[in-house]
Short mmCIF file of C-alpha atoms in Angstrom, two decimals:
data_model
loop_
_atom_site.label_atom_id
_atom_site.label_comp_id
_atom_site.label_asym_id
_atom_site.label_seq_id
_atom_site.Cartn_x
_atom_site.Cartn_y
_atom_site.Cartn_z
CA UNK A 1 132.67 12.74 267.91
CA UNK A 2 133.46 9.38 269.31
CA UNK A 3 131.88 5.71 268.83
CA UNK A 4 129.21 3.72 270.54
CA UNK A 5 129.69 0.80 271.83
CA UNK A 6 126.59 -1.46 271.43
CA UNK A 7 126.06 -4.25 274.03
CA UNK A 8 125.95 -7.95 272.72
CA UNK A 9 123.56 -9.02 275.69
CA UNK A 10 126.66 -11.20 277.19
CA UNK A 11 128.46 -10.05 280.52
CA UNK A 12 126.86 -6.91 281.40
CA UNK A 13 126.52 -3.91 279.67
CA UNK A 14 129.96 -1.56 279.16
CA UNK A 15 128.90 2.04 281.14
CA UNK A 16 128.33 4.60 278.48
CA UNK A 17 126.22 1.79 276.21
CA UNK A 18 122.70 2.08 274.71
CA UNK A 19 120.09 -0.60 276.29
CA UNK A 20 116.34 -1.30 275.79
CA UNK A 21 114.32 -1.28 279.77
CA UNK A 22 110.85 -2.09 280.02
CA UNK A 23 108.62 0.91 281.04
CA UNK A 24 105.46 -0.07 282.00
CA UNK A 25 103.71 2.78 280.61
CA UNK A 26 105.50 3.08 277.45
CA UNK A 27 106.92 -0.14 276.75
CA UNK A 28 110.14 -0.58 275.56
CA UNK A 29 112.58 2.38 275.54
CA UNK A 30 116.43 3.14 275.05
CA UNK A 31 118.49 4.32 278.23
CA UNK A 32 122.24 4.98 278.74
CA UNK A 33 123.72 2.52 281.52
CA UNK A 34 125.38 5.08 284.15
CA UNK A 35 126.93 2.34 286.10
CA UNK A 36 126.52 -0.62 288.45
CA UNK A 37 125.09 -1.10 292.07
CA UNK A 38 125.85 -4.78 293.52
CA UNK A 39 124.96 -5.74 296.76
CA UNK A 40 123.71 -9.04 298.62
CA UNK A 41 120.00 -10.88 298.24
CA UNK A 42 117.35 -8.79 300.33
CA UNK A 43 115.43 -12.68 300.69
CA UNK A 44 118.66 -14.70 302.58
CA UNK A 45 116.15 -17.41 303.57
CA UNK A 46 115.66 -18.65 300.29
CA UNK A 47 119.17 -18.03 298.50
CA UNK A 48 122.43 -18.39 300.10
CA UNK A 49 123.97 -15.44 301.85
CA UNK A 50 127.33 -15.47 299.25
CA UNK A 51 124.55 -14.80 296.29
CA UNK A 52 124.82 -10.83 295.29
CA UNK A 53 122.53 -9.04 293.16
CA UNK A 54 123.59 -6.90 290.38
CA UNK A 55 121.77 -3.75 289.56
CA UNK A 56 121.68 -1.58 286.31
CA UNK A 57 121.79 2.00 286.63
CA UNK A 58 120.58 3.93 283.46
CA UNK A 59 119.44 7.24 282.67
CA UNK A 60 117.43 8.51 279.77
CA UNK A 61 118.51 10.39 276.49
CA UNK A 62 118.17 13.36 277.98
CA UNK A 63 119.12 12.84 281.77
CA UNK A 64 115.79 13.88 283.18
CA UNK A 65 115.45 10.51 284.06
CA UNK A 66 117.23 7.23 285.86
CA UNK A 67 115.97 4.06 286.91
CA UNK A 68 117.81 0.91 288.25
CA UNK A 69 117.19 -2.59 287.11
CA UNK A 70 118.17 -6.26 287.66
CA UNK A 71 120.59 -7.49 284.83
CA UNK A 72 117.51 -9.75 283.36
CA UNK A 73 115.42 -6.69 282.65
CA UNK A 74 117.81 -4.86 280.30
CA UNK A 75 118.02 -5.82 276.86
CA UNK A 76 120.16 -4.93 273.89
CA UNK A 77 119.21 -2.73 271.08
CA UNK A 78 118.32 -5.52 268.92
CA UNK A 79 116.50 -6.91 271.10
CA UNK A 80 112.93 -8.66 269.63
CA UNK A 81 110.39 -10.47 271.82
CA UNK A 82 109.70 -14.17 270.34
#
């Protein structure tokens, strides 16, 4: 038995954490960040080629499933839309 650590929505999420992702046929749903995947902008004629993208990788509660997404489309738990 060992604690959670709940993410604050600052920095980026701690590996092991609870987040909220976007499904688009579900809506919002809880994943497990699994780590990180940074690498540099696909699109170097619009942003400079020292700007890096970080990527979330998360799976689901019960592993069948993992996704990747950019840093603004994971949320924290208490996350509420306005």
């Amino acid at each position: 038995m060992g604690t959670k650590t709940i993410w604050d929505g600052k920095d980026l999420p701690p590996i092991g954490c609870q987040v909220l992702i976007n499904l688009s046929s579900v809506g919002m749903r809880p994943y497990e960040v699994t780590g990180y995947e940074v690498r540099r902008s696909v699109n170097e004629v619009q942003y400079p080629a020292w700007l890096y993208v970080v990527n979330i990788k998360v799976k689901s509660s019960d592993g069948k499933s993992t996704n990747e997404r950019f840093l603004n489309e994971v949320f924290p738990l208490d996350w509420r839309e306005n």
